[in-house]
mmCIF file of C-alpha atoms and ligand atoms in Angstrom:
data_model
loop_
_atom_site.group_PDB
_atom_site.id
_atom_site.type_symbol
_atom_site.label_atom_id
_atom_site.label_comp_id
_atom_site.label_asym_id
_atom_site.label_seq_id
_atom_site.Cartn_x
_atom_site.Cartn_y
_atom_site.Cartn_z
ATOM 1 C CA UNK A 1 11.720 19.292 0.601
ATOM 2 C CA UNK A 2 14.651 17.030 1.461
ATOM 3 C CA UNK A 3 15.522 13.583 0.200
ATOM 4 C CA UNK A 4 18.101 11.009 1.224
ATOM 5 C CA UNK A 5 20.360 9.292 -1.299
ATOM 6 C CA UNK A 6 23.140 6.842 -0.444
ATOM 7 C CA UNK A 7 24.243 8.428 2.823
ATOM 8 C CA UNK A 8 23.451 12.085 2.124
ATOM 9 C CA UNK A 9 20.486 14.393 2.681
ATOM 10 C CA UNK A 10 19.947 16.379 -0.540
ATOM 11 C CA UNK A 11 17.263 18.955 -1.470
ATOM 12 C CA UNK A 12 14.611 17.511 -3.776
ATOM 13 C CA UNK A 13 15.548 19.867 -6.660
ATOM 14 C CA UNK A 14 19.204 18.790 -6.574
ATOM 15 C CA UNK A 15 19.047 15.051 -6.061
ATOM 16 C CA UNK A 16 20.243 12.943 -9.046
ATOM 17 C CA UNK A 17 20.350 9.229 -9.820
ATOM 18 C CA UNK A 18 22.333 7.862 -12.774
ATOM 19 C CA UNK A 19 20.289 6.731 -15.807
ATOM 20 C CA UNK A 20 22.550 3.667 -15.699
ATOM 21 C CA UNK A 21 20.963 2.701 -12.399
ATOM 22 C CA UNK A 22 19.396 -0.749 -12.746
ATOM 23 C CA UNK A 23 16.177 0.604 -11.275
ATOM 24 C CA UNK A 24 15.856 2.802 -14.372
ATOM 25 C CA UNK A 25 17.220 0.310 -16.914
ATOM 26 C CA UNK A 26 15.519 -2.878 -15.727
ATOM 27 C CA UNK A 27 13.042 -1.951 -13.016
ATOM 28 C CA UNK A 28 15.483 -3.941 -10.842
ATOM 29 C CA UNK A 29 14.228 -2.472 -7.592
ATOM 30 C CA UNK A 30 11.870 -2.715 -4.653
ATOM 31 C CA UNK A 31 10.245 -0.123 -2.426
ATOM 32 C CA UNK A 32 8.301 0.520 0.756
ATOM 33 C CA UNK A 33 5.899 3.200 2.001
ATOM 34 C CA UNK A 34 5.632 4.002 5.719
ATOM 35 C CA UNK A 35 3.157 6.455 7.259
ATOM 36 C CA UNK A 36 4.080 8.752 10.109
ATOM 37 C CA UNK A 37 1.584 10.571 12.324
ATOM 38 C CA UNK A 38 2.729 13.375 14.605
ATOM 39 C CA UNK A 39 6.305 12.499 13.687
ATOM 40 C CA UNK A 40 5.923 8.900 14.857
ATOM 41 C CA UNK A 41 6.198 6.023 12.421
ATOM 42 C CA UNK A 42 3.262 3.633 12.392
ATOM 43 C CA UNK A 43 4.099 -0.112 12.116
ATOM 44 C CA UNK A 44 7.759 0.583 11.261
ATOM 45 C CA UNK A 45 8.984 -2.934 12.165
ATOM 46 C CA UNK A 46 6.374 -4.557 9.922
ATOM 47 C CA UNK A 47 7.341 -2.349 6.964
ATOM 48 C CA UNK A 48 11.049 -2.982 7.508
ATOM 49 C CA UNK A 49 10.447 -6.716 7.664
ATOM 50 C CA UNK A 50 8.494 -6.632 4.376
ATOM 51 C CA UNK A 51 11.245 -4.550 2.747
ATOM 52 C CA UNK A 52 13.862 -7.087 3.850
ATOM 53 C CA UNK A 53 11.654 -9.855 2.477
ATOM 54 C CA UNK A 54 11.411 -8.062 -0.903
ATOM 55 C CA UNK A 55 15.232 -7.714 -0.927
ATOM 56 C CA UNK A 56 15.757 -11.323 0.041
ATOM 57 C CA UNK A 57 13.422 -12.712 -2.665
ATOM 58 C CA UNK A 58 15.038 -10.526 -5.367
ATOM 59 C CA UNK A 59 18.579 -11.134 -4.018
ATOM 60 C CA UNK A 60 19.266 -7.399 -3.879
ATOM 61 C CA UNK A 61 21.926 -6.939 -1.160
ATOM 62 C CA UNK A 62 20.811 -5.134 1.994
ATOM 63 C CA UNK A 63 22.203 -1.575 1.730
ATOM 64 C CA UNK A 64 24.314 -0.636 4.766
ATOM 65 C CA UNK A 65 22.048 2.259 5.908
ATOM 66 C CA UNK A 66 19.136 -0.177 6.196
ATOM 67 C CA UNK A 67 20.825 -1.703 9.250
ATOM 68 C CA UNK A 68 19.999 1.451 11.201
ATOM 69 C CA UNK A 69 17.170 2.997 9.201
ATOM 70 C CA UNK A 70 14.950 4.455 11.924
ATOM 71 C CA UNK A 71 17.169 7.460 12.854
ATOM 72 C CA UNK A 72 17.652 8.305 9.151
ATOM 73 C CA UNK A 73 13.905 8.386 8.576
ATOM 74 C CA UNK A 74 13.425 10.493 11.716
ATOM 75 C CA UNK A 75 15.991 12.971 10.377
ATOM 76 C CA UNK A 76 14.178 13.150 7.023
ATOM 77 C CA UNK A 77 10.837 13.705 8.791
ATOM 78 C CA UNK A 78 12.349 16.498 10.847
ATOM 79 C CA UNK A 79 13.800 18.202 7.773
ATOM 80 C CA UNK A 80 10.512 18.007 5.880
ATOM 81 C CA UNK A 81 8.529 19.351 8.837
ATOM 82 C CA UNK A 82 4.960 18.178 8.091
ATOM 83 C CA UNK A 83 3.544 16.489 11.177
ATOM 84 C CA UNK A 84 1.996 13.673 9.111
ATOM 85 C CA UNK A 85 4.094 12.251 6.275
ATOM 86 C CA UNK A 86 4.419 9.251 3.985
ATOM 87 C CA UNK A 87 8.001 8.029 3.629
ATOM 88 C CA UNK A 88 8.950 6.379 0.318
ATOM 89 C CA UNK A 89 12.004 4.099 0.346
ATOM 90 C CA UNK A 90 13.326 2.858 -3.004
ATOM 91 C CA UNK A 91 16.181 0.343 -3.248
ATOM 92 C CA UNK A 92 17.700 -0.662 -6.582
ATOM 93 C CA UNK A 93 20.460 -3.180 -7.299
ATOM 94 C CA UNK A 94 22.641 -0.149 -8.127
ATOM 95 C CA UNK A 95 24.703 1.204 -11.037
ATOM 96 C CA UNK A 96 26.787 -1.324 -13.003
ATOM 97 C CA UNK A 97 29.841 -0.468 -15.135
ATOM 98 C CA UNK A 98 28.313 -2.349 -18.106
ATOM 99 C CA UNK A 99 24.657 -2.802 -19.067
ATOM 100 C CA UNK A 100 23.909 -6.470 -18.494
ATOM 101 C CA UNK A 101 21.081 -8.576 -17.095
ATOM 102 C CA UNK A 102 23.717 -9.966 -14.747
ATOM 103 C CA UNK A 103 24.841 -7.446 -12.183
ATOM 104 C CA UNK A 104 28.466 -7.299 -10.984
ATOM 105 C CA UNK A 105 28.917 -8.853 -7.563
ATOM 106 C CA UNK A 106 30.613 -5.643 -6.385
ATOM 107 C CA UNK A 107 27.687 -3.344 -7.314
ATOM 108 C CA UNK A 108 26.429 -1.288 -4.389
ATOM 109 C CA UNK A 109 22.647 -0.954 -4.095
ATOM 110 C CA UNK A 110 21.072 2.500 -4.382
ATOM 111 C CA UNK A 111 18.971 3.641 -1.409
ATOM 112 C CA UNK A 112 16.717 6.618 -2.028
ATOM 113 C CA UNK A 113 14.186 8.070 0.420
ATOM 114 C CA UNK A 114 11.724 10.888 0.042
ATOM 115 C CA UNK A 115 8.690 11.994 1.992
ATOM 116 C CA UNK A 116 5.460 13.804 1.235
ATOM 117 C CA UNK A 117 2.748 15.296 3.377
ATOM 118 C CA UNK A 118 0.252 12.594 4.329
ATOM 119 C CA UNK A 119 -3.289 13.696 3.601
ATOM 120 C CA UNK A 120 -5.455 12.592 6.502
ATOM 121 C CA UNK A 121 -8.064 10.075 5.389
ATOM 122 C CA UNK A 122 -11.115 12.115 4.270
ATOM 123 C CA UNK A 123 -13.418 9.316 5.518
ATOM 124 C CA UNK A 124 -12.364 9.828 9.149
ATOM 125 C CA UNK A 125 -14.855 11.420 11.523
ATOM 126 C CA UNK A 126 -18.458 11.728 10.429
ATOM 127 C CA UNK A 127 -17.753 12.487 6.772
ATOM 128 C CA UNK A 128 -20.543 11.576 4.366
ATOM 129 C CA UNK A 129 -18.248 11.760 1.364
ATOM 130 C CA UNK A 130 -19.261 9.251 -1.306
ATOM 131 C CA UNK A 131 -17.156 6.083 -1.487
ATOM 132 C CA UNK A 132 -14.612 5.110 -4.115
ATOM 133 C CA UNK A 133 -15.348 4.151 -7.717
ATOM 134 C CA UNK A 134 -13.643 0.874 -8.560
ATOM 135 C CA UNK A 135 -13.151 -0.912 -11.893
ATOM 136 C CA UNK A 136 -12.623 -4.651 -12.256
ATOM 137 C CA UNK A 137 -9.611 -5.642 -14.335
ATOM 138 C CA UNK A 138 -8.032 -8.991 -15.270
ATOM 139 C CA UNK A 139 -4.860 -9.430 -13.189
ATOM 140 C CA UNK A 140 -1.984 -9.589 -15.682
ATOM 141 C CA UNK A 141 0.712 -8.918 -13.056
ATOM 142 C CA UNK A 142 3.601 -11.295 -12.377
ATOM 143 C CA UNK A 143 3.217 -14.166 -9.919
ATOM 144 C CA UNK A 144 5.269 -12.648 -7.075
ATOM 145 C CA UNK A 145 3.034 -9.814 -5.924
ATOM 146 C CA UNK A 146 4.265 -10.526 -2.379
ATOM 147 C CA UNK A 147 7.398 -8.617 -3.493
ATOM 148 C CA UNK A 148 6.833 -4.866 -3.350
ATOM 149 C CA UNK A 149 8.516 -4.271 -6.707
ATOM 150 C CA UNK A 150 8.707 -0.853 -8.380
ATOM 151 C CA UNK A 151 7.785 -2.427 -11.729
ATOM 152 C CA UNK A 152 4.147 -1.355 -11.604
ATOM 153 C CA UNK A 153 3.084 -1.046 -15.273
ATOM 154 C CA UNK A 154 0.011 -3.321 -14.975
ATOM 155 C CA UNK A 155 -1.053 -1.330 -11.887
ATOM 156 C CA UNK A 156 -0.666 1.985 -13.698
ATOM 157 C CA UNK A 157 -1.902 1.379 -17.268
ATOM 158 C CA UNK A 158 -5.592 0.960 -16.300
ATOM 159 C CA UNK A 159 -5.646 4.507 -14.856
ATOM 160 C CA UNK A 160 -4.364 5.944 -18.127
ATOM 161 C CA UNK A 161 -7.113 4.797 -20.456
ATOM 162 C CA UNK A 162 -9.110 7.680 -21.874
ATOM 163 C CA UNK A 163 -12.373 6.949 -20.048
ATOM 164 C CA UNK A 164 -10.872 6.251 -16.595
ATOM 165 C CA UNK A 165 -10.526 9.756 -15.190
ATOM 166 C CA UNK A 166 -13.017 9.156 -12.357
ATOM 167 C CA UNK A 167 -11.731 5.688 -11.394
ATOM 168 C CA UNK A 168 -10.298 5.706 -7.852
ATOM 169 C CA UNK A 169 -9.029 2.141 -7.720
ATOM 170 C CA UNK A 170 -8.659 -0.975 -9.888
ATOM 171 C CA UNK A 171 -9.736 -4.332 -8.464
ATOM 172 C CA UNK A 172 -7.679 -7.172 -9.958
ATOM 173 C CA UNK A 173 -9.294 -10.554 -10.553
ATOM 174 C CA UNK A 174 -7.610 -13.733 -11.696
ATOM 175 C CA UNK A 175 -10.395 -15.486 -13.625
ATOM 176 C CA UNK A 176 -13.238 -15.728 -11.121
ATOM 177 C CA UNK A 177 -10.998 -15.043 -8.131
ATOM 178 C CA UNK A 178 -10.655 -11.559 -6.628
ATOM 179 C CA UNK A 179 -7.058 -10.701 -5.661
ATOM 180 C CA UNK A 180 -6.482 -7.092 -4.556
ATOM 181 C CA UNK A 181 -6.356 -3.499 -5.752
ATOM 182 C CA UNK A 182 -3.650 -1.792 -7.806
ATOM 183 C CA UNK A 183 -2.548 0.087 -4.668
ATOM 184 C CA UNK A 184 -4.590 -1.385 -1.801
ATOM 185 C CA UNK A 185 -6.028 -4.571 -0.311
ATOM 186 C CA UNK A 186 -9.756 -5.265 -0.370
ATOM 187 C CA UNK A 187 -12.173 -6.298 2.394
ATOM 188 C CA UNK A 188 -15.734 -7.531 1.790
ATOM 189 C CA UNK A 189 -18.656 -7.701 4.233
ATOM 190 C CA UNK A 190 -21.376 -10.343 3.882
ATOM 191 C CA UNK A 191 -23.965 -9.902 6.690
ATOM 192 C CA UNK A 192 -21.733 -9.896 9.792
ATOM 193 C CA UNK A 193 -18.765 -11.667 8.139
ATOM 194 C CA UNK A 194 -15.713 -9.637 7.135
ATOM 195 C CA UNK A 195 -13.582 -11.338 4.502
ATOM 196 C CA UNK A 196 -10.325 -10.583 2.691
ATOM 197 C CA UNK A 197 -8.514 -12.768 0.112
ATOM 198 C CA UNK A 198 -5.976 -15.148 1.708
ATOM 199 C CA UNK A 199 -2.196 -14.765 1.685
ATOM 200 C CA UNK A 200 -1.914 -17.868 -0.552
ATOM 201 C CA UNK A 201 -3.339 -15.794 -3.421
ATOM 202 C CA UNK A 202 -1.130 -13.520 -5.542
ATOM 203 C CA UNK A 203 -1.360 -10.394 -3.364
ATOM 204 C CA UNK A 204 0.889 -7.997 -1.519
ATOM 205 C CA UNK A 205 0.519 -8.741 2.167
ATOM 206 C CA UNK A 206 -0.519 -5.243 3.137
ATOM 207 C CA UNK A 207 0.799 -4.100 6.492
ATOM 208 C CA UNK A 208 -2.539 -2.342 7.040
ATOM 209 C CA UNK A 209 -4.464 -5.469 5.940
ATOM 210 C CA UNK A 210 -2.566 -7.644 8.432
ATOM 211 C CA UNK A 211 -3.016 -5.113 11.219
ATOM 212 C CA UNK A 212 -6.771 -4.790 10.584
ATOM 213 C CA UNK A 213 -7.176 -8.588 10.467
ATOM 214 C CA UNK A 214 -5.457 -8.867 13.856
ATOM 215 C CA UNK A 215 -7.304 -5.968 15.485
ATOM 216 C CA UNK A 216 -10.757 -7.000 14.220
ATOM 217 C CA UNK A 217 -10.340 -10.513 15.554
ATOM 218 C CA UNK A 218 -9.045 -9.164 18.903
ATOM 219 C CA UNK A 219 -12.175 -6.973 19.065
ATOM 220 C CA UNK A 220 -14.420 -10.007 18.517
ATOM 221 C CA UNK A 221 -15.515 -9.411 14.910
ATOM 222 C CA UNK A 222 -16.035 -12.386 12.584
ATOM 223 C CA UNK A 223 -13.134 -11.827 10.214
ATOM 224 C CA UNK A 224 -11.587 -14.374 7.843
ATOM 225 C CA UNK A 225 -9.058 -14.763 5.048
ATOM 226 C CA UNK A 226 -11.147 -16.454 2.390
ATOM 227 C CA UNK A 227 -11.439 -16.629 -1.386
ATOM 228 C CA UNK A 228 -13.886 -14.094 -2.845
ATOM 229 C CA UNK A 229 -15.279 -14.643 -6.362
ATOM 230 C CA UNK A 230 -16.634 -12.126 -8.860
ATOM 231 C CA UNK A 231 -20.177 -13.473 -8.386
ATOM 232 C CA UNK A 232 -19.879 -12.735 -4.609
ATOM 233 C CA UNK A 233 -19.572 -9.002 -5.339
ATOM 234 C CA UNK A 234 -23.342 -8.882 -5.960
ATOM 235 C CA UNK A 235 -23.950 -10.229 -2.442
ATOM 236 C CA UNK A 236 -21.533 -7.902 -0.642
ATOM 237 C CA UNK A 237 -23.053 -5.467 1.863
ATOM 238 C CA UNK A 238 -19.840 -3.458 1.983
ATOM 239 C CA UNK A 239 -16.490 -3.320 0.234
ATOM 240 C CA UNK A 240 -13.504 -1.330 1.507
ATOM 241 C CA UNK A 241 -9.852 -0.859 0.763
ATOM 242 C CA UNK A 242 -6.877 -0.641 3.119
ATOM 243 C CA UNK A 243 -3.402 0.814 2.656
ATOM 244 C CA UNK A 244 -0.752 2.676 4.619
ATOM 245 C CA UNK A 245 -1.624 6.039 3.069
ATOM 246 C CA UNK A 246 -5.396 5.532 2.637
ATOM 247 C CA UNK A 247 -6.002 3.739 5.990
ATOM 248 C CA UNK A 248 -9.558 2.410 5.410
ATOM 249 C CA UNK A 249 -11.801 3.815 2.666
ATOM 250 C CA UNK A 250 -15.247 2.593 1.590
ATOM 251 C CA UNK A 251 -16.155 1.624 -1.967
ATOM 252 C CA UNK A 252 -19.303 3.130 -3.484
ATOM 253 C CA UNK A 253 -19.411 1.093 -6.681
ATOM 254 C CA UNK A 254 -17.614 -1.645 -8.590
ATOM 255 C CA UNK A 255 -18.155 -1.177 -12.331
ATOM 256 C CA UNK A 256 -21.924 -0.491 -12.499
ATOM 257 C CA UNK A 257 -22.827 -2.216 -9.228
ATOM 258 C CA UNK A 258 -23.581 0.281 -6.444
ATOM 259 C CA UNK A 259 -23.142 -0.947 -2.846
ATOM 260 C CA UNK A 260 -26.147 -0.816 -0.463
ATOM 261 C CA UNK A 261 -26.544 2.228 1.767
ATOM 262 C CA UNK A 262 -26.597 2.111 5.589
ATOM 263 C CA UNK A 263 -26.388 4.602 8.431
ATOM 264 C CA UNK A 264 -22.756 5.637 8.959
ATOM 265 C CA UNK A 265 -22.571 4.033 12.419
ATOM 266 C CA UNK A 266 -23.733 0.673 11.018
ATOM 267 C CA UNK A 267 -20.929 0.305 8.481
ATOM 268 C CA UNK A 268 -18.221 -2.163 9.444
ATOM 269 C CA UNK A 269 -15.657 -0.016 7.602
ATOM 270 C CA UNK A 270 -16.598 2.877 9.890
ATOM 271 C CA UNK A 271 -16.311 0.753 13.059
ATOM 272 C CA UNK A 272 -12.926 -0.519 11.843
ATOM 273 C CA UNK A 273 -11.697 2.974 11.075
ATOM 274 C CA UNK A 274 -12.713 4.048 14.611
ATOM 275 C CA UNK A 275 -10.556 1.232 16.048
ATOM 276 C CA UNK A 276 -7.626 2.332 13.886
ATOM 277 C CA UNK A 277 -8.072 5.983 14.867
ATOM 278 C CA UNK A 278 -8.019 5.051 18.572
ATOM 279 C CA UNK A 279 -4.885 2.936 18.036
ATOM 280 C CA UNK A 280 -3.223 5.831 16.214
ATOM 281 C CA UNK A 281 -4.024 8.135 19.140
ATOM 282 C CA UNK A 282 -2.215 5.832 21.540
ATOM 283 C CA UNK A 283 0.681 5.390 19.063
ATOM 284 C CA UNK A 284 1.291 9.156 19.082
HETATM 285 N N1 PMP B 301 -1.585 -4.013 -2.526
HETATM 286 C C1 PMP B 301 -0.866 -3.252 -3.379
HETATM 287 C C2 PMP B 301 -0.680 -3.728 -4.794
HETATM 288 C C3 PMP B 301 -0.290 -2.040 -2.948
HETATM 289 O O1 PMP B 301 0.455 -1.299 -3.792
HETATM 290 C C4 PMP B 301 -0.514 -1.620 -1.608
HETATM 291 C C5 PMP B 301 0.017 -0.298 -1.132
HETATM 292 N N2 PMP B 301 1.385 -0.343 -0.914
HETATM 293 C C6 PMP B 301 -1.269 -2.447 -0.753
HETATM 294 C C7 PMP B 301 -1.788 -3.634 -1.242
HETATM 295 C C8 PMP B 301 -1.496 -2.063 0.688
HETATM 296 O O2 PMP B 301 -0.321 -2.304 1.434
HETATM 297 P P1 PMP B 301 0.003 -1.501 2.779
HETATM 298 O O3 PMP B 301 -1.157 -1.666 3.675
HETATM 299 O O4 PMP B 301 1.220 -2.178 3.309
HETATM 300 O O5 PMP B 301 0.236 -0.085 2.406
#
């Protein structure tokens, strides 16, 4: 496998970043994940825009290679050969001569890219695989979850408790309010209404979330950004997650509450996934 670091393609086993990099010392870094299907990036412009937004909010300078990123990613995809891949882009504020909260104005940001084979969503097609197991967790993250920061301790700790080995996703709530998952956005279905928490809440604006919102409303579904409360979970007919690597995946249970069963064709998550699959076909 190949990686890209600051202007060079380097085999995965040989690539090195300094431990004095601010990403390592301070978590002073942001990242982005872009899916590619049949060697074509999906929603590249949207991901690049979000990455630039993360850089702008954190005041990390835009690394030079970001100005013409597409051909670099295409080169990495070609070197790593899988037809479907997830591309990970990490940008840190760089390596400073002296360890200090305040970075030197001359410090050059570090740009690292890697890719991995993208496992095709196991819920595509007519799969009857059981949905995800989700645990509710108080949201102790910082208040700028719109920044895709690499500092992910609160997202990671819940998966490392002793009794959490079969937990697929954590659902963060802020008091009574539902926010999002540790690695995905959440959608809820109440009768024929499809709802996802609004952008005003402390969430990452998922590229997949935004795309699904747009496509469902174009297709005439009743879809809204609206606050969802913990008590509403008992009334939900369906819950699903969205992300760039997971696409759309249904939830089977949240804590001890099991979601109602329907025929596959009746699920809104299934109809939505069909729309996405068709769109992906025409993207390729
Ligand atoms: N929320 C969080 C906290 C995430 O880590 C992710 C995955 N990057 C998402 C939502 C989904 O975002 P996207 O659809 O852009 O992958």
